[in-house]
Amino acid sequence: EVEEDPRIKEILEVLPQINCGACGFSGCLAYAQNAVKECNIFRGCLPGGKEVNEKVSKILGIECSFKKEKVVVCRCGATDQEKRETNIYQGVETCKGADLVGGRINCLYGCLGFGDCIKVCPVGAITLDERIYVDIKKCIGCGKCVNICPRHLFEFVPLSEKIYYVACSNHDKGVDTKKVCKRGCIGCGICTRINSSFYLKDNLSYLDYKKIEKYSLLEVAKDKCPTKCIFLVDA
């Protein structure tokens, strides 16, 4: 009988044991086994953060290479009151089910509000209160919400002290966006004229994080946005 490497048990004891799979393996045991086998922390234990990964690295006798680099934001910032709702939906109360028939909101791009993303988040970083909120401090960047959202509203963004983003995904012309949402991006381009890190594509504003130089200009763009769809969260 082959004896199990004792380091596997040691690593398991420091892992949070939520078996989220964010590390790329099926669960904590599989991660511990492969970490010992390859003497590598791979992506690291995302829920565990720096403290857990330093402990795992110490057990393996290697330098800790873990670094939280990205988080997610939800590109729909409209509250229930800001979304126009004239559709009647009486189907299964899931975003996936509602999206198949258009859901109850008139916007074909916006959040359907049934919380499929909340159910799959392994660390409870996503909440729903009139709109979706992502707690950046809790978010581990595992991408489960990115994969589950039928309207592809979650976007990976680089982690920084201040995270600006456009909280809208509507690609329709501004006049049509206004008909279905008070918060939606109307593609006016004001933000792009204030800061070159913003750009327009298919009637929708985006932020190129690689081009950000002055955060003060991002704040100006946020304040000048006529529909207030540029959001800021502090990490």
Coordinates of N, CA and C in Angstrom, one line a residue:
E1 N 0.9 -1.2 0.0 CA 0.0 0.0 0.0 C 0.9 1.2 0.0
V2 N 0.6 2.2 -0.9 CA 1.4 3.4 -1.0 C 0.9 4.4 0.0
E3 N 1.8 4.9 0.8 CA 1.4 5.9 1.8 C 1.2 7.2 1.2
E4 N 0.2 7.9 1.7 CA -0.1 9.3 1.2 C 0.9 10.3 1.7
D5 N 1.3 11.2 0.9 CA 2.2 12.2 1.3 C 1.5 13.0 2.4
P6 N 2.1 13.1 3.6 CA 1.5 13.9 4.7 C 1.2 15.3 4.5
R7 N 1.9 15.9 3.5 CA 1.7 17.3 3.1 C 0.3 17.5 2.6
I8 N -0.3 16.5 2.0 CA -1.7 16.6 1.4 C -2.6 17.0 2.6
K9 N -2.5 16.2 3.7 CA -3.4 16.5 4.8 C -3.1 17.8 5.4
E10 N -1.8 18.2 5.5 CA -1.4 19.5 6.0 C -2.1 20.7 5.2
I11 N -2.1 20.5 3.9 CA -2.6 21.5 3.0 C -4.2 21.6 3.2
L12 N -4.8 20.4 3.3 CA -6.2 20.3 3.5 C -6.7 21.0 4.7
E13 N -5.8 21.0 5.7 CA -6.2 21.6 7.0 C -6.2 23.1 7.0
V14 N -5.4 23.7 6.0 CA -5.4 25.2 5.9 C -6.3 25.7 4.9
L15 N -6.8 24.8 4.0 CA -7.8 25.3 3.0 C -9.1 25.5 3.6
P16 N -10.0 26.4 3.0 CA -11.3 26.7 3.6 C -12.3 25.6 3.4
Q17 N -12.0 24.6 2.6 CA -12.9 23.4 2.5 C -14.3 23.7 1.9
I18 N -14.4 24.7 1.0 CA -15.7 24.9 0.4 C -15.8 24.3 -1.0
N19 N -14.8 23.7 -1.5 CA -14.8 22.9 -2.7 C -15.4 23.7 -3.9
C20 N -15.0 24.9 -4.0 CA -15.6 25.8 -5.0 C -15.1 25.5 -6.4
G21 N -13.9 24.9 -6.6 CA -13.3 24.6 -7.9 C -12.7 25.8 -8.6
A22 N -12.6 26.9 -7.9 CA -12.0 28.1 -8.5 C -10.6 28.0 -8.8
C23 N -9.9 27.0 -8.2 CA -8.5 26.8 -8.4 C -8.2 26.1 -9.7
G24 N -9.3 25.5 -10.3 CA -9.2 24.7 -11.5 C -9.2 23.2 -11.3
F25 N -9.4 22.8 -10.1 CA -9.5 21.4 -9.7 C -10.9 21.1 -9.2
S26 N -11.3 19.9 -9.1 CA -12.6 19.5 -8.7 C -13.0 19.9 -7.3
G27 N -12.0 20.0 -6.4 CA -12.3 20.4 -5.0 C -11.0 20.5 -4.3
C28 N -11.1 20.7 -3.0 CA -9.9 21.0 -2.1 C -9.0 19.8 -2.1
L29 N -9.5 18.6 -2.0 CA -8.6 17.4 -2.0 C -7.8 17.3 -3.3
A30 N -8.5 17.4 -4.4 CA -7.8 17.3 -5.7 C -6.8 18.4 -5.8
Y31 N -7.1 19.6 -5.3 CA -6.1 20.6 -5.4 C -4.9 20.3 -4.5
A32 N -5.1 19.8 -3.3 CA -4.0 19.5 -2.4 C -3.1 18.4 -3.0
Q33 N -3.8 17.4 -3.6 CA -3.0 16.3 -4.2 C -2.1 16.8 -5.3
N34 N -2.7 17.6 -6.2 CA -1.9 18.1 -7.3 C -0.9 19.1 -6.9
A35 N -1.2 19.9 -5.9 CA -0.2 20.9 -5.4 C 1.1 20.1 -4.9
V36 N 0.8 19.0 -4.2 CA 2.0 18.3 -3.7 C 2.7 17.5 -4.8
K37 N 1.9 17.0 -5.7 CA 2.5 16.2 -6.8 C 3.4 17.1 -7.7
E38 N 2.9 18.3 -8.0 CA 3.7 19.2 -8.9 C 4.5 20.2 -8.1
C39 N 4.3 20.2 -6.8 CA 5.0 21.3 -6.0 C 4.7 22.7 -6.6
N40 N 3.4 22.9 -6.7 CA 3.0 24.2 -7.4 C 1.6 24.6 -6.8
I41 N 1.4 25.9 -6.5 CA 0.1 26.3 -6.0 C -0.8 26.6 -7.2
F42 N -0.3 26.6 -8.4 CA -1.1 26.9 -9.6 C -1.8 28.3 -9.5
R43 N -3.1 28.4 -9.6 CA -3.7 29.7 -9.5 C -3.8 30.1 -8.0
G44 N -3.6 29.1 -7.2 CA -3.8 29.3 -5.7 C -5.2 29.1 -5.3
C45 N -5.4 29.1 -4.0 CA -6.8 29.0 -3.4 C -7.4 30.4 -3.4
L46 N -8.3 30.7 -4.3 CA -8.8 32.1 -4.4 C -9.6 32.5 -3.2
P47 N -10.5 31.7 -2.6 CA -11.2 32.1 -1.4 C -10.3 32.3 -0.2
G48 N -9.2 31.6 -0.2 CA -8.2 31.7 0.9 C -7.4 32.9 1.0
G49 N -7.2 33.6 -0.2 CA -6.5 34.8 -0.2 C -5.0 34.6 0.1
K50 N -4.3 35.7 0.4 CA -2.9 35.7 0.6 C -2.5 34.8 1.7
E51 N -3.2 34.9 2.8 CA -2.8 34.2 4.1 C -2.8 32.6 3.9
V52 N -3.8 32.1 3.3 CA -3.9 30.6 3.0 C -2.8 30.2 2.0
N53 N -2.6 31.0 1.0 CA -1.7 30.6 0.0 C -0.2 30.7 0.4
E54 N 0.0 31.6 1.4 CA 1.4 31.6 1.9 C 1.6 30.4 2.8
K55 N 0.6 29.9 3.5 CA 0.7 28.7 4.3 C 0.9 27.5 3.4
V56 N 0.2 27.4 2.3 CA 0.3 26.3 1.4 C 1.7 26.3 0.8
S57 N 2.2 27.4 0.4 CA 3.5 27.6 -0.2 C 4.6 27.1 0.8
K58 N 4.4 27.5 2.0 CA 5.4 27.1 3.1 C 5.4 25.6 3.3
I59 N 4.2 25.0 3.2 CA 4.2 23.5 3.3 C 4.9 22.8 2.2
L60 N 4.8 23.4 1.0 CA 5.5 22.9 -0.2 C 6.9 23.3 -0.3
G61 N 7.3 24.3 0.5 CA 8.7 24.7 0.5 C 9.1 25.6 -0.6
I62 N 8.1 26.3 -1.1 CA 8.3 27.2 -2.3 C 7.9 28.6 -2.0
E63 N 8.3 29.5 -2.8 CA 7.9 30.9 -2.6 C 6.5 31.1 -3.0
C64 N 5.7 31.9 -2.3 CA 4.3 32.2 -2.6 C 4.2 33.1 -3.8
S65 N 3.5 32.6 -4.9 CA 3.4 33.4 -6.1 C 1.9 33.9 -6.2
F66 N 1.1 33.7 -5.2 CA -0.3 34.1 -5.3 C -0.5 35.6 -5.3
K67 N -1.4 36.0 -6.2 CA -1.7 37.4 -6.3 C -3.1 37.6 -6.9
K68 N -4.0 38.2 -6.1 CA -5.4 38.5 -6.6 C -5.3 39.6 -7.7
E69 N -5.6 39.2 -8.9 CA -5.4 40.2 -10.0 C -6.6 40.7 -10.6
K70 N -7.7 40.0 -10.5 CA -9.0 40.4 -11.2 C -10.2 40.1 -10.3
V71 N -11.2 40.9 -10.6 CA -12.5 40.7 -9.9 C -13.6 40.9 -11.0
V72 N -14.8 40.8 -10.6 CA -15.9 41.0 -11.6 C -16.8 42.2 -11.2
V73 N -17.3 42.8 -12.2 CA -18.4 43.8 -12.0 C -19.6 43.4 -12.9
C74 N -20.7 43.9 -12.5 CA -22.0 43.6 -13.2 C -22.3 44.8 -14.1
R75 N -22.4 44.6 -15.4 CA -22.6 45.7 -16.3 C -24.1 45.9 -16.5
C76 N -24.8 46.0 -15.4 CA -26.2 46.5 -15.4 C -26.4 47.1 -14.1
G77 N -26.5 48.4 -14.0 CA -26.7 49.1 -12.7 C -28.0 49.7 -12.5
A78 N -29.0 49.3 -13.3 CA -30.3 49.9 -13.2 C -31.1 49.2 -12.0
T79 N -31.8 49.9 -11.2 CA -32.7 49.4 -10.2 C -34.0 48.9 -10.9
D80 N -34.8 48.2 -10.1 CA -36.1 47.8 -10.6 C -36.9 49.0 -11.0
Q81 N -36.8 50.1 -10.3 CA -37.6 51.3 -10.6 C -37.1 52.0 -11.9
E82 N -35.9 51.8 -12.2 CA -35.3 52.4 -13.4 C -35.5 51.6 -14.7
K83 N -35.8 50.3 -14.6 CA -36.1 49.5 -15.7 C -37.6 49.5 -16.1
R84 N -37.9 49.7 -17.3 CA -39.3 49.6 -17.8 C -39.7 48.2 -17.9
E85 N -40.8 47.9 -17.2 CA -41.4 46.5 -17.2 C -42.8 46.5 -17.6
T86 N -43.1 46.0 -18.8 CA -44.5 45.9 -19.3 C -44.8 44.4 -19.6
N87 N -43.7 43.6 -19.6 CA -43.9 42.2 -19.9 C -44.4 41.4 -18.7
I88 N -45.2 40.4 -18.9 CA -45.6 39.5 -17.8 C -44.9 38.2 -18.0
Y89 N -44.2 37.9 -16.9 CA -43.5 36.6 -16.9 C -43.9 35.8 -15.7
Q90 N -44.4 34.6 -16.0 CA -44.9 33.7 -15.0 C -44.2 32.3 -15.0
G91 N -43.0 32.3 -15.6 CA -42.3 31.0 -15.7 C -41.4 30.7 -14.5
V92 N -40.5 29.8 -14.8 CA -39.5 29.4 -13.7 C -38.7 30.6 -13.3
E93 N -38.6 30.8 -12.0 CA -37.9 32.0 -11.5 C -36.4 31.8 -11.5
T94 N -35.9 31.7 -12.7 CA -34.4 31.7 -12.9 C -34.1 32.7 -14.1
C95 N -32.9 33.3 -14.1 CA -32.6 34.2 -15.2 C -32.5 33.4 -16.5
K96 N -32.0 32.2 -16.4 CA -31.9 31.4 -17.6 C -33.2 31.1 -18.2
G97 N -34.2 30.8 -17.4 CA -35.6 30.5 -17.9 C -36.2 31.7 -18.4
A98 N -36.1 32.9 -17.7 CA -36.7 34.1 -18.1 C -36.1 34.6 -19.4
D99 N -34.8 34.4 -19.6 CA -34.1 34.9 -20.8 C -34.6 34.3 -22.1
L100 N -35.1 33.0 -21.9 CA -35.5 32.3 -23.1 C -36.8 32.9 -23.7
V101 N -37.6 33.6 -22.9 CA -38.8 34.2 -23.4 C -38.8 35.8 -23.2
G102 N -37.6 36.3 -22.9 CA -37.5 37.8 -22.9 C -37.6 38.3 -21.4
G103 N -38.2 37.5 -20.5 CA -38.3 38.0 -19.1 C -39.3 39.1 -19.0
R104 N -39.3 39.7 -17.8 CA -40.3 40.7 -17.5 C -39.9 42.1 -17.9
I105 N -38.6 42.4 -18.0 CA -38.2 43.7 -18.4 C -38.1 43.9 -19.9
N106 N -38.3 45.2 -20.3 CA -38.3 45.5 -21.7 C -36.9 45.5 -22.3
C107 N -35.9 45.8 -21.5 CA -34.5 45.8 -22.0 C -34.1 44.3 -22.3
L108 N -33.6 44.1 -23.5 CA -33.2 42.8 -23.9 C -31.7 42.5 -23.4
Y109 N -31.1 43.4 -22.8 CA -29.7 43.3 -22.3 C -29.6 43.3 -20.8
G110 N -30.5 43.8 -20.1 CA -30.4 44.0 -18.7 C -30.6 42.8 -17.8
C111 N -30.3 43.1 -16.5 CA -30.4 42.0 -15.4 C -31.8 41.6 -15.2
L112 N -32.1 40.3 -15.2 CA -33.4 39.8 -15.1 C -33.8 39.6 -13.6
G113 N -32.8 39.7 -12.7 CA -33.1 39.8 -11.3 C -33.5 38.6 -10.5
F114 N -33.3 37.4 -11.1 CA -33.7 36.2 -10.3 C -32.5 35.6 -9.5
G115 N -31.3 36.1 -9.7 CA -30.2 35.8 -8.9 C -29.5 34.4 -9.1
D116 N -29.5 34.0 -10.4 CA -28.7 32.8 -10.7 C -27.2 33.0 -10.3
C117 N -26.7 34.2 -10.4 CA -25.3 34.5 -10.1 C -25.1 34.4 -8.6
I118 N -26.1 34.7 -7.8 CA -26.0 34.7 -6.3 C -25.9 33.2 -5.9
K119 N -26.6 32.4 -6.5 CA -26.6 30.9 -6.1 C -25.3 30.2 -6.4
V120 N -24.6 30.7 -7.4 CA -23.3 30.0 -7.8 C -22.1 30.6 -7.1
C121 N -22.2 31.8 -6.6 CA -21.0 32.4 -6.0 C -20.6 31.7 -4.7
P122 N -19.4 31.2 -4.7 CA -19.0 30.3 -3.6 C -18.6 31.1 -2.3
V123 N -18.5 32.4 -2.4 CA -18.1 33.2 -1.2 C -19.1 34.3 -0.8
G124 N -20.3 34.2 -1.4 CA -21.4 35.2 -1.0 C -21.0 36.6 -1.4
A125 N -20.3 36.8 -2.5 CA -19.9 38.2 -2.8 C -21.0 39.0 -3.6
I126 N -22.0 38.3 -4.1 CA -23.1 38.9 -4.9 C -24.4 39.0 -4.1
T127 N -25.0 40.2 -4.1 CA -26.3 40.4 -3.5 C -27.2 41.1 -4.4
L128 N -28.5 41.0 -4.1 CA -29.5 41.6 -4.9 C -30.4 42.5 -4.0
D129 N -30.3 43.8 -4.3 CA -31.1 44.8 -3.6 C -31.5 45.9 -4.6
E130 N -32.6 45.6 -5.3 CA -33.1 46.5 -6.4 C -32.2 46.3 -7.6
R131 N -30.9 46.0 -7.4 CA -30.0 45.7 -8.5 C -28.9 44.8 -7.9
I132 N -28.1 44.3 -8.8 CA -27.0 43.4 -8.4 C -25.8 44.2 -7.8
Y133 N -25.3 43.7 -6.7 CA -24.1 44.3 -6.1 C -23.0 43.2 -6.0
V134 N -21.8 43.6 -6.4 CA -20.7 42.7 -6.2 C -19.8 43.3 -5.1
D135 N -19.5 42.5 -4.1 CA -18.6 43.0 -3.0 C -17.2 42.7 -3.5
I136 N -16.5 43.7 -4.0 CA -15.2 43.5 -4.5 C -14.2 42.9 -3.5
K137 N -14.3 43.2 -2.3 CA -13.4 42.7 -1.3 C -13.6 41.2 -1.1
K138 N -14.8 40.7 -1.3 CA -15.1 39.3 -1.2 C -14.9 38.5 -2.4
C139 N -15.1 39.2 -3.6 CA -15.0 38.5 -4.9 C -13.6 37.9 -5.1
I140 N -13.6 36.6 -5.5 CA -12.3 35.9 -5.7 C -12.0 35.7 -7.2
G141 N -12.8 36.3 -8.1 CA -12.5 36.2 -9.5 C -12.6 34.8 -10.1
C142 N -13.5 34.0 -9.5 CA -13.5 32.6 -10.0 C -14.3 32.5 -11.4
G143 N -15.1 33.4 -11.7 CA -15.8 33.5 -12.9 C -17.1 32.6 -13.0
K144 N -17.6 32.1 -11.9 CA -18.8 31.3 -12.0 C -20.0 32.2 -12.4
C145 N -20.0 33.4 -11.9 CA -21.1 34.3 -12.3 C -21.0 34.7 -13.8
V146 N -19.8 34.8 -14.2 CA -19.6 35.1 -15.7 C -20.2 34.0 -16.5
N147 N -20.0 32.8 -16.1 CA -20.5 31.7 -16.9 C -22.0 31.4 -16.8
I148 N -22.6 31.8 -15.6 CA -24.0 31.4 -15.4 C -24.9 32.5 -16.0
C149 N -24.5 33.7 -16.1 CA -25.4 34.8 -16.5 C -25.8 34.7 -17.9
P150 N -27.1 34.5 -18.3 CA -27.5 34.3 -19.7 C -27.3 35.5 -20.5
R151 N -27.2 36.7 -19.9 CA -27.1 37.9 -20.6 C -25.6 38.5 -20.6
H152 N -24.7 37.6 -20.0 CA -23.3 38.0 -20.0 C -23.0 39.3 -19.5
L153 N -23.6 39.6 -18.3 CA -23.5 40.9 -17.7 C -22.2 41.1 -16.8
F154 N -21.6 40.0 -16.4 CA -20.4 40.1 -15.6 C -19.2 40.1 -16.4
E155 N -18.3 41.0 -16.0 CA -17.1 41.3 -16.7 C -15.9 41.3 -15.8
F156 N -14.8 40.6 -16.2 CA -13.6 40.6 -15.4 C -12.9 42.0 -15.6
V157 N -12.4 42.6 -14.5 CA -11.7 43.8 -14.5 C -10.5 43.7 -13.6
P158 N -9.4 44.4 -14.0 CA -8.2 44.3 -13.1 C -8.5 44.9 -11.8
L159 N -7.9 44.3 -10.8 CA -8.1 44.8 -9.4 C -7.2 46.0 -9.1
S160 N -7.8 47.0 -8.6 CA -7.1 48.3 -8.3 C -7.8 48.9 -7.1
E161 N -7.3 49.9 -6.5 CA -7.9 50.6 -5.4 C -9.2 51.2 -5.7
K162 N -9.4 51.7 -6.9 CA -10.6 52.3 -7.4 C -11.0 51.6 -8.7
I163 N -12.2 51.1 -8.8 CA -12.6 50.4 -10.0 C -13.8 51.1 -10.6
Y164 N -13.5 51.8 -11.8 CA -14.6 52.4 -12.5 C -15.1 51.4 -13.6
Y165 N -16.4 51.5 -13.9 CA -16.9 50.7 -15.0 C -18.2 51.2 -15.5
V166 N -18.5 50.9 -16.7 CA -19.8 51.3 -17.3 C -20.8 50.2 -17.0
A167 N -21.8 50.6 -16.2 CA -22.8 49.6 -15.7 C -24.0 49.5 -16.6
C168 N -23.7 49.1 -17.9 CA -24.8 49.0 -18.9 C -24.2 48.1 -20.0
S169 N -25.2 47.3 -20.6 CA -24.8 46.4 -21.7 C -25.7 46.6 -22.9
N170 N -26.4 47.7 -22.9 CA -27.4 47.9 -24.0 C -26.7 48.4 -25.3
H171 N -26.8 47.7 -26.4 CA -26.2 48.1 -27.6 C -27.1 48.9 -28.6
D172 N -28.3 49.1 -28.1 CA -29.3 49.8 -29.0 C -28.9 51.3 -29.1
K173 N -29.5 52.0 -30.0 CA -29.3 53.4 -30.1 C -29.9 54.1 -28.9
G174 N -29.3 55.3 -28.5 CA -29.7 56.0 -27.3 C -31.1 56.2 -27.2
V175 N -31.8 56.6 -28.2 CA -33.2 56.9 -28.2 C -34.0 55.6 -27.8
D176 N -33.6 54.5 -28.2 CA -34.3 53.2 -27.9 C -33.9 52.8 -26.5
T177 N -32.7 53.0 -26.1 CA -32.3 52.6 -24.7 C -33.1 53.4 -23.7
K178 N -33.3 54.7 -24.0 CA -34.1 55.6 -23.1 C -35.5 55.0 -22.9
K179 N -36.1 54.4 -23.9 CA -37.4 53.9 -23.8 C -37.6 52.7 -22.8
V180 N -36.5 52.0 -22.5 CA -36.6 50.8 -21.7 C -35.8 51.0 -20.4
C181 N -35.0 52.0 -20.2 CA -34.2 52.2 -19.0 C -33.8 53.6 -18.8
K182 N -33.9 54.1 -17.5 CA -33.5 55.4 -17.2 C -32.0 55.5 -16.9
R183 N -31.4 54.4 -16.7 CA -30.0 54.3 -16.3 C -29.0 54.0 -17.4
G184 N -29.6 53.5 -18.5 CA -28.8 52.9 -19.6 C -27.9 53.9 -20.3
C185 N -26.8 53.4 -20.8 CA -25.8 54.2 -21.6 C -26.5 54.5 -23.0
I186 N -26.4 55.8 -23.3 CA -27.1 56.3 -24.6 C -26.1 56.5 -25.7
G187 N -24.8 56.2 -25.4 CA -23.8 56.3 -26.4 C -23.5 57.7 -26.8
C188 N -23.7 58.7 -25.9 CA -23.5 60.1 -26.2 C -22.0 60.4 -26.5
G189 N -21.1 59.7 -25.9 CA -19.7 59.9 -26.1 C -19.0 61.0 -25.2
I190 N -19.8 61.5 -24.3 CA -19.2 62.5 -23.4 C -18.0 62.0 -22.7
C191 N -18.1 60.8 -22.2 CA -17.0 60.2 -21.4 C -15.7 60.0 -22.3
T192 N -15.9 59.7 -23.5 CA -14.8 59.5 -24.4 C -14.0 60.8 -24.7
R193 N -14.8 61.9 -24.7 CA -14.2 63.2 -24.9 C -13.4 63.8 -23.7
I194 N -13.8 63.3 -22.5 CA -13.2 63.7 -21.3 C -11.9 62.8 -21.0
N195 N -12.0 61.6 -21.3 CA -10.9 60.6 -21.0 C -10.8 59.6 -22.2
S196 N -9.6 59.5 -22.7 CA -9.3 58.7 -23.9 C -9.4 57.2 -23.5
S197 N -9.4 56.8 -22.3 CA -9.5 55.4 -21.9 C -10.9 54.9 -22.1
F198 N -11.9 55.8 -22.3 CA -13.3 55.3 -22.7 C -13.3 55.3 -24.2
Y199 N -14.1 54.4 -24.7 CA -14.4 54.3 -26.1 C -15.8 53.7 -26.4
L200 N -16.3 54.1 -27.6 CA -17.6 53.6 -27.9 C -17.6 52.5 -28.9
K201 N -18.4 51.5 -28.7 CA -18.5 50.4 -29.7 C -20.0 49.9 -29.7
D202 N -20.6 49.9 -30.9 CA -22.0 49.5 -31.0 C -22.9 50.3 -30.1
N203 N -22.7 51.6 -30.0 CA -23.6 52.4 -29.2 C -23.4 52.3 -27.7
L204 N -22.3 51.7 -27.3 CA -22.1 51.4 -25.9 C -20.7 51.8 -25.5
S205 N -20.6 52.5 -24.3 CA -19.3 52.9 -23.8 C -18.6 51.8 -23.1
Y206 N -17.3 51.7 -23.3 CA -16.4 50.8 -22.6 C -15.2 51.5 -22.0
L207 N -14.5 50.8 -21.1 CA -13.3 51.4 -20.5 C -12.2 50.5 -20.8
D208 N -11.1 51.0 -21.4 CA -9.9 50.3 -21.6 C -9.0 50.5 -20.4
Y209 N -8.9 49.5 -19.6 CA -8.2 49.6 -18.3 C -6.7 49.8 -18.5
K210 N -6.2 49.3 -19.7 CA -4.7 49.5 -19.9 C -4.3 50.9 -20.3
K211 N -5.3 51.7 -20.6 CA -5.0 53.1 -21.0 C -5.3 54.1 -19.9
I212 N -5.7 53.6 -18.7 CA -6.0 54.6 -17.6 C -4.7 55.2 -17.1
E213 N -4.7 56.5 -17.1 CA -3.6 57.3 -16.6 C -3.9 58.1 -15.4
K214 N -5.0 58.9 -15.5 CA -5.5 59.8 -14.5 C -6.8 59.4 -14.0
Y215 N -6.9 58.9 -12.7 CA -8.2 58.5 -12.2 C -9.1 59.8 -11.9
S216 N -8.5 60.9 -11.8 CA -9.3 62.1 -11.6 C -10.2 62.4 -12.8
L217 N -9.7 62.1 -14.0 CA -10.5 62.3 -15.2 C -11.6 61.3 -15.3
L218 N -11.4 60.1 -14.7 CA -12.5 59.1 -14.7 C -13.6 59.6 -13.8
E219 N -13.2 60.2 -12.7 CA -14.2 60.8 -11.8 C -15.0 61.9 -12.5
V220 N -14.3 62.7 -13.3 CA -15.0 63.8 -14.1 C -16.0 63.1 -15.0
A221 N -15.6 62.1 -15.8 CA -16.4 61.4 -16.7 C -17.6 60.8 -16.0
K222 N -17.4 60.3 -14.8 CA -18.5 59.7 -14.1 C -19.5 60.8 -13.7
D223 N -19.1 61.9 -13.3 CA -20.0 63.0 -12.9 C -20.7 63.6 -14.0
K224 N -20.1 63.6 -15.2 CA -20.7 64.3 -16.4 C -21.6 63.3 -17.1
C225 N -21.6 62.0 -16.9 CA -22.4 61.1 -17.6 C -23.9 61.4 -17.3
P226 N -24.7 61.7 -18.4 CA -26.0 62.2 -18.2 C -27.0 61.1 -17.6
T227 N -26.7 59.9 -17.8 CA -27.6 58.8 -17.2 C -27.0 58.2 -15.9
K228 N -25.8 58.7 -15.5 CA -25.1 58.2 -14.3 C -24.9 56.6 -14.4
C229 N -24.5 56.2 -15.5 CA -24.2 54.7 -15.7 C -22.8 54.3 -15.5
I230 N -21.9 55.3 -15.2 CA -20.5 55.0 -14.9 C -20.4 54.9 -13.4
F231 N -20.0 53.7 -12.9 CA -20.0 53.4 -11.5 C -18.6 53.4 -11.0
L232 N -18.4 53.5 -9.7 CA -17.1 53.4 -9.0 C -17.3 52.5 -7.8
V233 N -16.4 51.6 -7.6 CA -16.4 50.8 -6.4 C -15.0 50.8 -5.8
D234 N -14.9 50.9 -4.5 CA -13.5 50.9 -3.9 C -13.2 49.5 -3.5
A235 N -12.0 49.1 -3.9 CA -11.5 47.8 -3.5 C -10.7 47.8 -2.2

